[in-house]
């Protein structure tokens, strides 16, 4: 199994000490910090905004992989870049002009990602693949951590793997939702190169268990 990037989702972290949690996952070997931003409109949950991302930025040097589950998204792109986002991932379903939104992300200097909900076909990325640094496959319906992996998304991961390989471009294929030690290998074998994991990493056990959890997901 290729060794995937591991991006713990701080959605499952202790929100009372997010700075320490971000530092702990970096020390535990995380490749990126996955920041789930939710607005209670596009998804039925409300999490954090640019001010919190800015406060977290000094606590880790690894990339901030910011997943915007918000609509409209365009008004907030610059604010998340200024706060320290390295990758800004948006949902084509969240607005009418995904091409223009990706142009706006790239104009800030951030890397651009597109995230597909379980009901959104892989073909959605065909017109925009040449703009993407990352494709994020939602393997749960977005809004909450701790849900079960939707196995039907494995076929979408395989289809996207083929599209990315055919493009010859270096695009991260990331999977988000219900990723566990038990299914990580199947997800990577389907073609994923990065795994987002919340509850599978943040089990309240602190740095020692975070390192073990990350290593297990990596296939160690
Ligand atoms: C859903 C969130 C979750 C989170 C991961 O909107 O994006 O998928 O990152 O949560 P777990 O790993 O607990 O399923
Ligand atoms: Zn996410």
mmCIF file with all atom_site columns, C-alpha atoms and ligand atoms in Angstrom:
data_model
loop_
_atom_site.group_PDB
_atom_site.id
_atom_site.type_symbol
_atom_site.label_atom_id
_atom_site.label_alt_id
_atom_site.label_comp_id
_atom_site.label_asym_id
_atom_site.label_entity_id
_atom_site.label_seq_id
_atom_site.pdbx_PDB_ins_code
_atom_site.Cartn_x
_atom_site.Cartn_y
_atom_site.Cartn_z
_atom_site.occupancy
_atom_site.B_iso_or_equiv
_atom_site.pdbx_formal_charge
_atom_site.auth_seq_id
_atom_site.auth_comp_id
_atom_site.auth_asym_id
_atom_site.auth_atom_id
_atom_site.pdbx_PDB_model_num
ATOM   1   C  CA  . UNK A 1 1   ? 0.000   0.000  0.000   1.00 0.00 ? 1   UNK A CA  1
ATOM   2   C  CA  . UNK A 1 2   ? 1.387   3.437  -0.977  1.00 0.00 ? 2   UNK A CA  1
ATOM   3   C  CA  . UNK A 1 3   ? 1.861   5.575  2.100   1.00 0.00 ? 3   UNK A CA  1
ATOM   4   C  CA  . UNK A 1 4   ? -0.907  8.225  2.085   1.00 0.00 ? 4   UNK A CA  1
ATOM   5   C  CA  . UNK A 1 5   ? -0.703  11.724 3.523   1.00 0.00 ? 5   UNK A CA  1
ATOM   6   C  CA  . UNK A 1 6   ? -2.591  11.875 6.825   1.00 0.00 ? 6   UNK A CA  1
ATOM   7   C  CA  . UNK A 1 7   ? -4.652  15.010 7.525   1.00 0.00 ? 7   UNK A CA  1
ATOM   8   C  CA  . UNK A 1 8   ? -6.299  14.813 10.955  1.00 0.00 ? 8   UNK A CA  1
ATOM   9   C  CA  . UNK A 1 9   ? -9.570  16.780 11.046  1.00 0.00 ? 9   UNK A CA  1
ATOM   10  C  CA  . UNK A 1 10  ? -9.649  19.118 14.050  1.00 0.00 ? 10  UNK A CA  1
ATOM   11  C  CA  . UNK A 1 11  ? -13.435 18.815 14.002  1.00 0.00 ? 11  UNK A CA  1
ATOM   12  C  CA  . UNK A 1 12  ? -12.867 15.880 16.374  1.00 0.00 ? 12  UNK A CA  1
ATOM   13  C  CA  . UNK A 1 13  ? -10.242 17.660 18.511  1.00 0.00 ? 13  UNK A CA  1
ATOM   14  C  CA  . UNK A 1 14  ? -10.777 19.209 21.950  1.00 0.00 ? 14  UNK A CA  1
ATOM   15  C  CA  . UNK A 1 15  ? -12.140 22.634 21.000  1.00 0.00 ? 15  UNK A CA  1
ATOM   16  C  CA  . UNK A 1 16  ? -11.190 23.937 24.440  1.00 0.00 ? 16  UNK A CA  1
ATOM   17  C  CA  . UNK A 1 17  ? -7.484  23.578 23.515  1.00 0.00 ? 17  UNK A CA  1
ATOM   18  C  CA  . UNK A 1 18  ? -7.267  23.645 19.729  1.00 0.00 ? 18  UNK A CA  1
ATOM   19  C  CA  . UNK A 1 19  ? -3.805  25.236 19.643  1.00 0.00 ? 19  UNK A CA  1
ATOM   20  C  CA  . UNK A 1 20  ? -2.293  22.461 21.728  1.00 0.00 ? 20  UNK A CA  1
ATOM   21  C  CA  . UNK A 1 21  ? -4.165  19.836 19.684  1.00 0.00 ? 21  UNK A CA  1
ATOM   22  C  CA  . UNK A 1 22  ? -2.790  21.197 16.404  1.00 0.00 ? 22  UNK A CA  1
ATOM   23  C  CA  . UNK A 1 23  ? 0.752   21.192 17.834  1.00 0.00 ? 23  UNK A CA  1
ATOM   24  C  CA  . UNK A 1 24  ? 0.212   17.647 19.138  1.00 0.00 ? 24  UNK A CA  1
ATOM   25  C  CA  . UNK A 1 25  ? -0.822  16.200 15.765  1.00 0.00 ? 25  UNK A CA  1
ATOM   26  C  CA  . UNK A 1 26  ? 2.137   17.844 14.057  1.00 0.00 ? 26  UNK A CA  1
ATOM   27  C  CA  . UNK A 1 27  ? 4.449   16.340 16.698  1.00 0.00 ? 27  UNK A CA  1
ATOM   28  C  CA  . UNK A 1 28  ? 2.638   13.014 16.209  1.00 0.00 ? 28  UNK A CA  1
ATOM   29  C  CA  . UNK A 1 29  ? 3.520   12.968 12.495  1.00 0.00 ? 29  UNK A CA  1
ATOM   30  C  CA  . UNK A 1 30  ? 0.500   14.476 10.727  1.00 0.00 ? 30  UNK A CA  1
ATOM   31  C  CA  . UNK A 1 31  ? 1.203   15.712 7.185   1.00 0.00 ? 31  UNK A CA  1
ATOM   32  C  CA  . UNK A 1 32  ? -1.489  18.415 7.164   1.00 0.00 ? 32  UNK A CA  1
ATOM   33  C  CA  . UNK A 1 33  ? -4.081  19.913 9.507   1.00 0.00 ? 33  UNK A CA  1
ATOM   34  C  CA  . UNK A 1 34  ? -7.569  19.420 8.035   1.00 0.00 ? 34  UNK A CA  1
ATOM   35  C  CA  . UNK A 1 35  ? -9.782  22.327 9.086   1.00 0.00 ? 35  UNK A CA  1
ATOM   36  C  CA  . UNK A 1 36  ? -13.499 21.714 8.626   1.00 0.00 ? 36  UNK A CA  1
ATOM   37  C  CA  . UNK A 1 37  ? -15.260 25.066 8.244   1.00 0.00 ? 37  UNK A CA  1
ATOM   38  C  CA  . UNK A 1 38  ? -19.053 24.864 8.438   1.00 0.00 ? 38  UNK A CA  1
ATOM   39  C  CA  . UNK A 1 39  ? -21.627 27.681 8.282   1.00 0.00 ? 39  UNK A CA  1
ATOM   40  C  CA  . UNK A 1 40  ? -24.880 26.048 9.421   1.00 0.00 ? 40  UNK A CA  1
ATOM   41  C  CA  . UNK A 1 41  ? -26.312 26.909 5.991   1.00 0.00 ? 41  UNK A CA  1
ATOM   42  C  CA  . UNK A 1 42  ? -24.524 24.792 3.387   1.00 0.00 ? 42  UNK A CA  1
ATOM   43  C  CA  . UNK A 1 43  ? -24.228 22.019 6.000   1.00 0.00 ? 43  UNK A CA  1
ATOM   44  C  CA  . UNK A 1 44  ? -26.316 21.544 9.183   1.00 0.00 ? 44  UNK A CA  1
ATOM   45  C  CA  . UNK A 1 45  ? -23.475 22.398 11.560  1.00 0.00 ? 45  UNK A CA  1
ATOM   46  C  CA  . UNK A 1 46  ? -21.472 25.472 12.613  1.00 0.00 ? 46  UNK A CA  1
ATOM   47  C  CA  . UNK A 1 47  ? -17.757 25.318 13.441  1.00 0.00 ? 47  UNK A CA  1
ATOM   48  C  CA  . UNK A 1 48  ? -14.982 27.896 13.087  1.00 0.00 ? 48  UNK A CA  1
ATOM   49  C  CA  . UNK A 1 49  ? -14.052 30.918 10.965  1.00 0.00 ? 49  UNK A CA  1
ATOM   50  C  CA  . UNK A 1 50  ? -10.903 32.747 9.787   1.00 0.00 ? 50  UNK A CA  1
ATOM   51  C  CA  . UNK A 1 51  ? -10.151 34.226 13.227  1.00 0.00 ? 51  UNK A CA  1
ATOM   52  C  CA  . UNK A 1 52  ? -9.697  30.752 14.718  1.00 0.00 ? 52  UNK A CA  1
ATOM   53  C  CA  . UNK A 1 53  ? -7.567  29.600 11.776  1.00 0.00 ? 53  UNK A CA  1
ATOM   54  C  CA  . UNK A 1 54  ? -5.378  32.689 12.293  1.00 0.00 ? 54  UNK A CA  1
ATOM   55  C  CA  . UNK A 1 55  ? -5.012  31.867 15.997  1.00 0.00 ? 55  UNK A CA  1
ATOM   56  C  CA  . UNK A 1 56  ? -4.048  28.263 15.172  1.00 0.00 ? 56  UNK A CA  1
ATOM   57  C  CA  . UNK A 1 57  ? -1.521  29.147 12.441  1.00 0.00 ? 57  UNK A CA  1
ATOM   58  C  CA  . UNK A 1 58  ? 1.483   29.747 14.777  1.00 0.00 ? 58  UNK A CA  1
ATOM   59  C  CA  . UNK A 1 59  ? 0.940   26.375 16.502  1.00 0.00 ? 59  UNK A CA  1
ATOM   60  C  CA  . UNK A 1 60  ? 1.997   24.232 13.548  1.00 0.00 ? 60  UNK A CA  1
ATOM   61  C  CA  . UNK A 1 61  ? 4.231   24.525 10.491  1.00 0.00 ? 61  UNK A CA  1
ATOM   62  C  CA  . UNK A 1 62  ? 2.541   21.778 8.411   1.00 0.00 ? 62  UNK A CA  1
ATOM   63  C  CA  . UNK A 1 63  ? 0.042   22.876 5.739   1.00 0.00 ? 63  UNK A CA  1
ATOM   64  C  CA  . UNK A 1 64  ? -3.466  23.953 6.733   1.00 0.00 ? 64  UNK A CA  1
ATOM   65  C  CA  . UNK A 1 65  ? -5.839  21.999 4.485   1.00 0.00 ? 65  UNK A CA  1
ATOM   66  C  CA  . UNK A 1 66  ? -8.979  24.140 4.824   1.00 0.00 ? 66  UNK A CA  1
ATOM   67  C  CA  . UNK A 1 67  ? -12.271 22.543 3.772   1.00 0.00 ? 67  UNK A CA  1
ATOM   68  C  CA  . UNK A 1 68  ? -14.939 25.223 3.251   1.00 0.00 ? 68  UNK A CA  1
ATOM   69  C  CA  . UNK A 1 69  ? -18.416 23.800 3.676   1.00 0.00 ? 69  UNK A CA  1
ATOM   70  C  CA  . UNK A 1 70  ? -19.997 27.225 3.345   1.00 0.00 ? 70  UNK A CA  1
ATOM   71  C  CA  . UNK A 1 71  ? -22.184 29.102 0.849   1.00 0.00 ? 71  UNK A CA  1
ATOM   72  C  CA  . UNK A 1 72  ? -21.570 31.626 -0.537  1.00 0.00 ? 72  UNK A CA  1
ATOM   73  C  CA  . UNK A 1 73  ? -17.839 30.894 -0.421  1.00 0.00 ? 73  UNK A CA  1
ATOM   74  C  CA  . UNK A 1 74  ? -16.294 33.685 -2.560  1.00 0.00 ? 74  UNK A CA  1
ATOM   75  C  CA  . UNK A 1 75  ? -16.580 36.433 0.099   1.00 0.00 ? 75  UNK A CA  1
ATOM   76  C  CA  . UNK A 1 76  ? -14.411 34.400 2.518   1.00 0.00 ? 76  UNK A CA  1
ATOM   77  C  CA  . UNK A 1 77  ? -11.581 33.097 0.336   1.00 0.00 ? 77  UNK A CA  1
ATOM   78  C  CA  . UNK A 1 78  ? -9.132  35.942 0.965   1.00 0.00 ? 78  UNK A CA  1
ATOM   79  C  CA  . UNK A 1 79  ? -9.850  35.936 4.704   1.00 0.00 ? 79  UNK A CA  1
ATOM   80  C  CA  . UNK A 1 80  ? -8.960  32.242 5.010   1.00 0.00 ? 80  UNK A CA  1
ATOM   81  C  CA  . UNK A 1 81  ? -5.818  32.748 2.929   1.00 0.00 ? 81  UNK A CA  1
ATOM   82  C  CA  . UNK A 1 82  ? -4.802  35.707 5.093   1.00 0.00 ? 82  UNK A CA  1
ATOM   83  C  CA  . UNK A 1 83  ? -5.481  33.564 8.183   1.00 0.00 ? 83  UNK A CA  1
ATOM   84  C  CA  . UNK A 1 84  ? -2.939  31.001 6.969   1.00 0.00 ? 84  UNK A CA  1
ATOM   85  C  CA  . UNK A 1 85  ? -4.740  28.478 4.765   1.00 0.00 ? 85  UNK A CA  1
ATOM   86  C  CA  . UNK A 1 86  ? -2.351  26.679 2.404   1.00 0.00 ? 86  UNK A CA  1
ATOM   87  C  CA  . UNK A 1 87  ? -4.996  24.649 0.549   1.00 0.00 ? 87  UNK A CA  1
ATOM   88  C  CA  . UNK A 1 88  ? -8.529  25.993 0.160   1.00 0.00 ? 88  UNK A CA  1
ATOM   89  C  CA  . UNK A 1 89  ? -11.081 23.377 -0.841  1.00 0.00 ? 89  UNK A CA  1
ATOM   90  C  CA  . UNK A 1 90  ? -14.600 24.316 -1.943  1.00 0.00 ? 90  UNK A CA  1
ATOM   91  C  CA  . UNK A 1 91  ? -17.753 22.482 -3.025  1.00 0.00 ? 91  UNK A CA  1
ATOM   92  C  CA  . UNK A 1 92  ? -18.884 22.957 -6.669  1.00 0.00 ? 92  UNK A CA  1
ATOM   93  C  CA  . UNK A 1 93  ? -22.396 22.308 -5.320  1.00 0.00 ? 93  UNK A CA  1
ATOM   94  C  CA  . UNK A 1 94  ? -22.139 25.387 -3.047  1.00 0.00 ? 94  UNK A CA  1
ATOM   95  C  CA  . UNK A 1 95  ? -22.417 28.005 -5.748  1.00 0.00 ? 95  UNK A CA  1
ATOM   96  C  CA  . UNK A 1 96  ? -23.065 28.701 -9.431  1.00 0.00 ? 96  UNK A CA  1
ATOM   97  C  CA  . UNK A 1 97  ? -19.542 29.678 -10.526 1.00 0.00 ? 97  UNK A CA  1
ATOM   98  C  CA  . UNK A 1 98  ? -16.998 27.044 -9.439  1.00 0.00 ? 98  UNK A CA  1
ATOM   99  C  CA  . UNK A 1 99  ? -14.513 28.060 -12.173 1.00 0.00 ? 99  UNK A CA  1
ATOM   100 C  CA  . UNK A 1 100 ? -14.471 31.660 -10.984 1.00 0.00 ? 100 UNK A CA  1
ATOM   101 C  CA  . UNK A 1 101 ? -14.209 30.547 -7.340  1.00 0.00 ? 101 UNK A CA  1
ATOM   102 C  CA  . UNK A 1 102 ? -11.156 28.416 -8.148  1.00 0.00 ? 102 UNK A CA  1
ATOM   103 C  CA  . UNK A 1 103 ? -9.634  31.358 -10.050 1.00 0.00 ? 103 UNK A CA  1
ATOM   104 C  CA  . UNK A 1 104 ? -10.113 33.477 -6.926  1.00 0.00 ? 104 UNK A CA  1
ATOM   105 C  CA  . UNK A 1 105 ? -8.426  30.866 -4.712  1.00 0.00 ? 105 UNK A CA  1
ATOM   106 C  CA  . UNK A 1 106 ? -5.436  30.563 -7.045  1.00 0.00 ? 106 UNK A CA  1
ATOM   107 C  CA  . UNK A 1 107 ? -5.131  34.355 -7.264  1.00 0.00 ? 107 UNK A CA  1
ATOM   108 C  CA  . UNK A 1 108 ? -4.453  34.424 -3.497  1.00 0.00 ? 108 UNK A CA  1
ATOM   109 C  CA  . UNK A 1 109 ? -1.497  32.049 -3.951  1.00 0.00 ? 109 UNK A CA  1
ATOM   110 C  CA  . UNK A 1 110 ? -3.249  29.203 -2.117  1.00 0.00 ? 110 UNK A CA  1
ATOM   111 C  CA  . UNK A 1 111 ? -3.581  25.738 -3.616  1.00 0.00 ? 111 UNK A CA  1
ATOM   112 C  CA  . UNK A 1 112 ? -7.086  24.959 -4.886  1.00 0.00 ? 112 UNK A CA  1
ATOM   113 C  CA  . UNK A 1 113 ? -9.245  21.956 -4.065  1.00 0.00 ? 113 UNK A CA  1
ATOM   114 C  CA  . UNK A 1 114 ? -12.708 20.785 -5.072  1.00 0.00 ? 114 UNK A CA  1
ATOM   115 C  CA  . UNK A 1 115 ? -14.782 18.552 -2.806  1.00 0.00 ? 115 UNK A CA  1
ATOM   116 C  CA  . UNK A 1 116 ? -17.518 16.232 -4.133  1.00 0.00 ? 116 UNK A CA  1
ATOM   117 C  CA  . UNK A 1 117 ? -20.443 15.183 -1.945  1.00 0.00 ? 117 UNK A CA  1
ATOM   118 C  CA  . UNK A 1 118 ? -21.523 11.524 -2.074  1.00 0.00 ? 118 UNK A CA  1
ATOM   119 C  CA  . UNK A 1 119 ? -24.300 12.397 -4.568  1.00 0.00 ? 119 UNK A CA  1
ATOM   120 C  CA  . UNK A 1 120 ? -22.041 14.382 -6.902  1.00 0.00 ? 120 UNK A CA  1
ATOM   121 C  CA  . UNK A 1 121 ? -20.528 12.464 -9.866  1.00 0.00 ? 121 UNK A CA  1
ATOM   122 C  CA  . UNK A 1 122 ? -16.807 12.265 -10.578 1.00 0.00 ? 122 UNK A CA  1
ATOM   123 C  CA  . UNK A 1 123 ? -17.422 13.869 -14.012 1.00 0.00 ? 123 UNK A CA  1
ATOM   124 C  CA  . UNK A 1 124 ? -18.072 17.157 -12.176 1.00 0.00 ? 124 UNK A CA  1
ATOM   125 C  CA  . UNK A 1 125 ? -14.328 17.810 -12.085 1.00 0.00 ? 125 UNK A CA  1
ATOM   126 C  CA  . UNK A 1 126 ? -13.771 17.306 -15.831 1.00 0.00 ? 126 UNK A CA  1
ATOM   127 C  CA  . UNK A 1 127 ? -14.030 21.051 -16.737 1.00 0.00 ? 127 UNK A CA  1
ATOM   128 C  CA  . UNK A 1 128 ? -11.878 22.156 -13.781 1.00 0.00 ? 128 UNK A CA  1
ATOM   129 C  CA  . UNK A 1 129 ? -9.294  19.398 -13.264 1.00 0.00 ? 129 UNK A CA  1
ATOM   130 C  CA  . UNK A 1 130 ? -6.571  21.522 -14.868 1.00 0.00 ? 130 UNK A CA  1
ATOM   131 C  CA  . UNK A 1 131 ? -7.084  24.108 -12.098 1.00 0.00 ? 131 UNK A CA  1
ATOM   132 C  CA  . UNK A 1 132 ? -6.926  21.692 -9.155  1.00 0.00 ? 132 UNK A CA  1
ATOM   133 C  CA  . UNK A 1 133 ? -4.181  20.807 -6.728  1.00 0.00 ? 133 UNK A CA  1
ATOM   134 C  CA  . UNK A 1 134 ? -6.529  18.567 -4.711  1.00 0.00 ? 134 UNK A CA  1
ATOM   135 C  CA  . UNK A 1 135 ? -9.768  16.631 -5.165  1.00 0.00 ? 135 UNK A CA  1
ATOM   136 C  CA  . UNK A 1 136 ? -11.632 15.758 -1.961  1.00 0.00 ? 136 UNK A CA  1
ATOM   137 C  CA  . UNK A 1 137 ? -14.086 12.856 -2.006  1.00 0.00 ? 137 UNK A CA  1
ATOM   138 C  CA  . UNK A 1 138 ? -16.701 13.105 0.761   1.00 0.00 ? 138 UNK A CA  1
ATOM   139 C  CA  . UNK A 1 139 ? -17.304 9.584  2.014   1.00 0.00 ? 139 UNK A CA  1
ATOM   140 C  CA  . UNK A 1 140 ? -19.995 10.859 4.382   1.00 0.00 ? 140 UNK A CA  1
ATOM   141 C  CA  . UNK A 1 141 ? -22.658 13.540 3.940   1.00 0.00 ? 141 UNK A CA  1
ATOM   142 C  CA  . UNK A 1 142 ? -20.851 16.626 5.209   1.00 0.00 ? 142 UNK A CA  1
ATOM   143 C  CA  . UNK A 1 143 ? -21.628 18.217 8.552   1.00 0.00 ? 143 UNK A CA  1
ATOM   144 C  CA  . UNK A 1 144 ? -20.540 15.870 11.295  1.00 0.00 ? 144 UNK A CA  1
ATOM   145 C  CA  . UNK A 1 145 ? -17.659 13.683 12.354  1.00 0.00 ? 145 UNK A CA  1
ATOM   146 C  CA  . UNK A 1 146 ? -18.099 10.124 13.598  1.00 0.00 ? 146 UNK A CA  1
ATOM   147 C  CA  . UNK A 1 147 ? -20.283 8.952  10.686  1.00 0.00 ? 147 UNK A CA  1
ATOM   148 C  CA  . UNK A 1 148 ? -19.880 5.670  8.785   1.00 0.00 ? 148 UNK A CA  1
ATOM   149 C  CA  . UNK A 1 149 ? -17.884 5.437  5.566   1.00 0.00 ? 149 UNK A CA  1
ATOM   150 C  CA  . UNK A 1 150 ? -20.151 5.291  2.469   1.00 0.00 ? 150 UNK A CA  1
ATOM   151 C  CA  . UNK A 1 151 ? -18.625 2.372  0.558   1.00 0.00 ? 151 UNK A CA  1
ATOM   152 C  CA  . UNK A 1 152 ? -20.215 3.394  -2.757  1.00 0.00 ? 152 UNK A CA  1
ATOM   153 C  CA  . UNK A 1 153 ? -17.633 6.190  -2.902  1.00 0.00 ? 153 UNK A CA  1
ATOM   154 C  CA  . UNK A 1 154 ? -14.849 3.662  -3.571  1.00 0.00 ? 154 UNK A CA  1
ATOM   155 C  CA  . UNK A 1 155 ? -15.940 3.508  -7.230  1.00 0.00 ? 155 UNK A CA  1
ATOM   156 C  CA  . UNK A 1 156 ? -15.790 7.315  -7.420  1.00 0.00 ? 156 UNK A CA  1
ATOM   157 C  CA  . UNK A 1 157 ? -12.280 7.266  -5.939  1.00 0.00 ? 157 UNK A CA  1
ATOM   158 C  CA  . UNK A 1 158 ? -11.226 4.743  -8.619  1.00 0.00 ? 158 UNK A CA  1
ATOM   159 C  CA  . UNK A 1 159 ? -12.782 6.874  -11.378 1.00 0.00 ? 159 UNK A CA  1
ATOM   160 C  CA  . UNK A 1 160 ? -11.058 10.030 -10.107 1.00 0.00 ? 160 UNK A CA  1
ATOM   161 C  CA  . UNK A 1 161 ? -7.729  8.160  -9.846  1.00 0.00 ? 161 UNK A CA  1
ATOM   162 C  CA  . UNK A 1 162 ? -8.007  7.337  -13.553 1.00 0.00 ? 162 UNK A CA  1
ATOM   163 C  CA  . UNK A 1 163 ? -8.904  10.934 -14.450 1.00 0.00 ? 163 UNK A CA  1
ATOM   164 C  CA  . UNK A 1 164 ? -5.987  12.351 -12.472 1.00 0.00 ? 164 UNK A CA  1
ATOM   165 C  CA  . UNK A 1 165 ? -3.519  9.815  -13.904 1.00 0.00 ? 165 UNK A CA  1
ATOM   166 C  CA  . UNK A 1 166 ? -4.732  10.566 -17.437 1.00 0.00 ? 166 UNK A CA  1
ATOM   167 C  CA  . UNK A 1 167 ? -4.208  14.304 -16.821 1.00 0.00 ? 167 UNK A CA  1
ATOM   168 C  CA  . UNK A 1 168 ? -0.549  13.782 -15.893 1.00 0.00 ? 168 UNK A CA  1
ATOM   169 C  CA  . UNK A 1 169 ? -0.999  16.432 -13.189 1.00 0.00 ? 169 UNK A CA  1
ATOM   170 C  CA  . UNK A 1 170 ? 0.169   16.172 -9.585  1.00 0.00 ? 170 UNK A CA  1
ATOM   171 C  CA  . UNK A 1 171 ? -3.231  16.323 -7.837  1.00 0.00 ? 171 UNK A CA  1
ATOM   172 C  CA  . UNK A 1 172 ? -3.820  15.066 -4.282  1.00 0.00 ? 172 UNK A CA  1
ATOM   173 C  CA  . UNK A 1 173 ? -6.790  12.655 -4.135  1.00 0.00 ? 173 UNK A CA  1
ATOM   174 C  CA  . UNK A 1 174 ? -8.082  13.043 -0.575  1.00 0.00 ? 174 UNK A CA  1
ATOM   175 C  CA  . UNK A 1 175 ? -10.934 11.166 1.147   1.00 0.00 ? 175 UNK A CA  1
ATOM   176 C  CA  . UNK A 1 176 ? -12.909 12.598 4.045   1.00 0.00 ? 176 UNK A CA  1
ATOM   177 C  CA  . UNK A 1 177 ? -15.405 10.910 6.315   1.00 0.00 ? 177 UNK A CA  1
ATOM   178 C  CA  . UNK A 1 178 ? -15.556 7.653  8.212   1.00 0.00 ? 178 UNK A CA  1
ATOM   179 C  CA  . UNK A 1 179 ? -11.920 6.828  7.457   1.00 0.00 ? 179 UNK A CA  1
ATOM   180 C  CA  . UNK A 1 180 ? -10.661 4.224  9.952   1.00 0.00 ? 180 UNK A CA  1
ATOM   181 C  CA  . UNK A 1 181 ? -7.851  1.736  10.417  1.00 0.00 ? 181 UNK A CA  1
ATOM   182 C  CA  . UNK A 1 182 ? -10.223 -0.948 9.080   1.00 0.00 ? 182 UNK A CA  1
ATOM   183 C  CA  . UNK A 1 183 ? -10.925 0.745  5.726   1.00 0.00 ? 183 UNK A CA  1
ATOM   184 C  CA  . UNK A 1 184 ? -7.787  2.835  5.080   1.00 0.00 ? 184 UNK A CA  1
ATOM   185 C  CA  . UNK A 1 185 ? -6.090  0.171  2.950   1.00 0.00 ? 185 UNK A CA  1
ATOM   186 C  CA  . UNK A 1 186 ? -9.164  -0.285 0.700   1.00 0.00 ? 186 UNK A CA  1
ATOM   187 C  CA  . UNK A 1 187 ? -9.397  3.494  0.259   1.00 0.00 ? 187 UNK A CA  1
ATOM   188 C  CA  . UNK A 1 188 ? -5.712  3.820  -0.669  1.00 0.00 ? 188 UNK A CA  1
ATOM   189 C  CA  . UNK A 1 189 ? -5.886  0.780  -2.967  1.00 0.00 ? 189 UNK A CA  1
ATOM   190 C  CA  . UNK A 1 190 ? -8.792  2.537  -4.750  1.00 0.00 ? 190 UNK A CA  1
ATOM   191 C  CA  . UNK A 1 191 ? -6.398  5.407  -5.479  1.00 0.00 ? 191 UNK A CA  1
ATOM   192 C  CA  . UNK A 1 192 ? -6.521  7.873  -2.592  1.00 0.00 ? 192 UNK A CA  1
ATOM   193 C  CA  . UNK A 1 193 ? -3.238  9.644  -1.763  1.00 0.00 ? 193 UNK A CA  1
ATOM   194 C  CA  . UNK A 1 194 ? -4.434  11.505 1.345   1.00 0.00 ? 194 UNK A CA  1
ATOM   195 C  CA  . UNK A 1 195 ? -6.749  10.523 4.185   1.00 0.00 ? 195 UNK A CA  1
ATOM   196 C  CA  . UNK A 1 196 ? -8.738  12.893 6.402   1.00 0.00 ? 196 UNK A CA  1
ATOM   197 C  CA  . UNK A 1 197 ? -9.538  11.392 9.785   1.00 0.00 ? 197 UNK A CA  1
ATOM   198 C  CA  . UNK A 1 198 ? -11.187 12.968 12.819  1.00 0.00 ? 198 UNK A CA  1
ATOM   199 C  CA  . UNK A 1 199 ? -12.451 10.384 15.271  1.00 0.00 ? 199 UNK A CA  1
ATOM   200 C  CA  . UNK A 1 200 ? -9.855  7.833  14.117  1.00 0.00 ? 200 UNK A CA  1
ATOM   201 C  CA  . UNK A 1 201 ? -7.069  10.168 15.302  1.00 0.00 ? 201 UNK A CA  1
ATOM   202 C  CA  . UNK A 1 202 ? -8.509  12.300 18.124  1.00 0.00 ? 202 UNK A CA  1
ATOM   203 C  CA  . UNK A 1 203 ? -9.434  9.707  20.716  1.00 0.00 ? 203 UNK A CA  1
ATOM   204 C  CA  . UNK A 1 204 ? -8.614  11.934 23.676  1.00 0.00 ? 204 UNK A CA  1
ATOM   205 C  CA  . UNK A 1 205 ? -5.462  9.950  24.302  1.00 0.00 ? 205 UNK A CA  1
ATOM   206 C  CA  . UNK A 1 206 ? -3.053  12.817 23.697  1.00 0.00 ? 206 UNK A CA  1
ATOM   207 C  CA  . UNK A 1 207 ? 0.119   12.858 21.628  1.00 0.00 ? 207 UNK A CA  1
ATOM   208 C  CA  . UNK A 1 208 ? 1.155   9.230  22.247  1.00 0.00 ? 208 UNK A CA  1
ATOM   209 C  CA  . UNK A 1 209 ? -2.118  7.820  20.932  1.00 0.00 ? 209 UNK A CA  1
ATOM   210 C  CA  . UNK A 1 210 ? -2.285  10.390 18.112  1.00 0.00 ? 210 UNK A CA  1
ATOM   211 C  CA  . UNK A 1 211 ? 1.070   9.121  16.776  1.00 0.00 ? 211 UNK A CA  1
ATOM   212 C  CA  . UNK A 1 212 ? -0.119  5.518  16.968  1.00 0.00 ? 212 UNK A CA  1
ATOM   213 C  CA  . UNK A 1 213 ? -3.441  6.357  15.296  1.00 0.00 ? 213 UNK A CA  1
ATOM   214 C  CA  . UNK A 1 214 ? -1.731  8.287  12.487  1.00 0.00 ? 214 UNK A CA  1
ATOM   215 C  CA  . UNK A 1 215 ? 0.779   5.505  11.888  1.00 0.00 ? 215 UNK A CA  1
ATOM   216 C  CA  . UNK A 1 216 ? -1.998  2.913  11.768  1.00 0.00 ? 216 UNK A CA  1
ATOM   217 C  CA  . UNK A 1 217 ? -3.870  4.926  9.130   1.00 0.00 ? 217 UNK A CA  1
ATOM   218 C  CA  . UNK A 1 218 ? -0.658  5.378  7.153   1.00 0.00 ? 218 UNK A CA  1
ATOM   219 C  CA  . UNK A 1 219 ? -0.446  1.613  6.959   1.00 0.00 ? 219 UNK A CA  1
ATOM   220 C  CA  . UNK A 1 220 ? 2.336   1.283  9.477   1.00 0.00 ? 220 UNK A CA  1
HETATM 221 C  C1  . LIG B 2 .   ? -17.799 16.008 7.624   1.00 0.00 ? 1   LIG B C1  1
HETATM 222 C  C2  . LIG B 2 .   ? -16.407 16.232 8.127   1.00 0.00 ? 1   LIG B C2  1
HETATM 223 C  C3  . LIG B 2 .   ? -15.885 14.927 8.669   1.00 0.00 ? 1   LIG B C3  1
HETATM 224 C  C4  . LIG B 2 .   ? -14.547 15.042 9.314   1.00 0.00 ? 1   LIG B C4  1
HETATM 225 C  C5  . LIG B 2 .   ? -13.974 13.654 9.531   1.00 0.00 ? 1   LIG B C5  1
HETATM 226 O  O1  . LIG B 2 .   ? -18.313 17.167 7.142   1.00 0.00 ? 1   LIG B O1  1
HETATM 227 O  O2  . LIG B 2 .   ? -15.585 16.722 7.081   1.00 0.00 ? 1   LIG B O2  1
HETATM 228 O  O3  . LIG B 2 .   ? -15.824 14.026 7.607   1.00 0.00 ? 1   LIG B O3  1
HETATM 229 O  O4  . LIG B 2 .   ? -13.679 15.742 8.518   1.00 0.00 ? 1   LIG B O4  1
HETATM 230 O  O5  . LIG B 2 .   ? -14.733 13.058 10.502  1.00 0.00 ? 1   LIG B O5  1
HETATM 231 P  P1  . LIG B 2 .   ? -14.533 11.510 10.890  1.00 0.00 ? 1   LIG B P1  1
HETATM 232 O  O6  . LIG B 2 .   ? -13.136 11.117 10.509  1.00 0.00 ? 1   LIG B O6  1
HETATM 233 O  O7  . LIG B 2 .   ? -14.769 11.475 12.377  1.00 0.00 ? 1   LIG B O7  1
HETATM 234 O  O8  . LIG B 2 .   ? -15.565 10.768 10.093  1.00 0.00 ? 1   LIG B O8  1
HETATM 235 ZN ZN1 . LIG B 2 .   ? -13.418 17.937 5.760   1.00 0.00 ? 2   LIG B ZN1 1
#
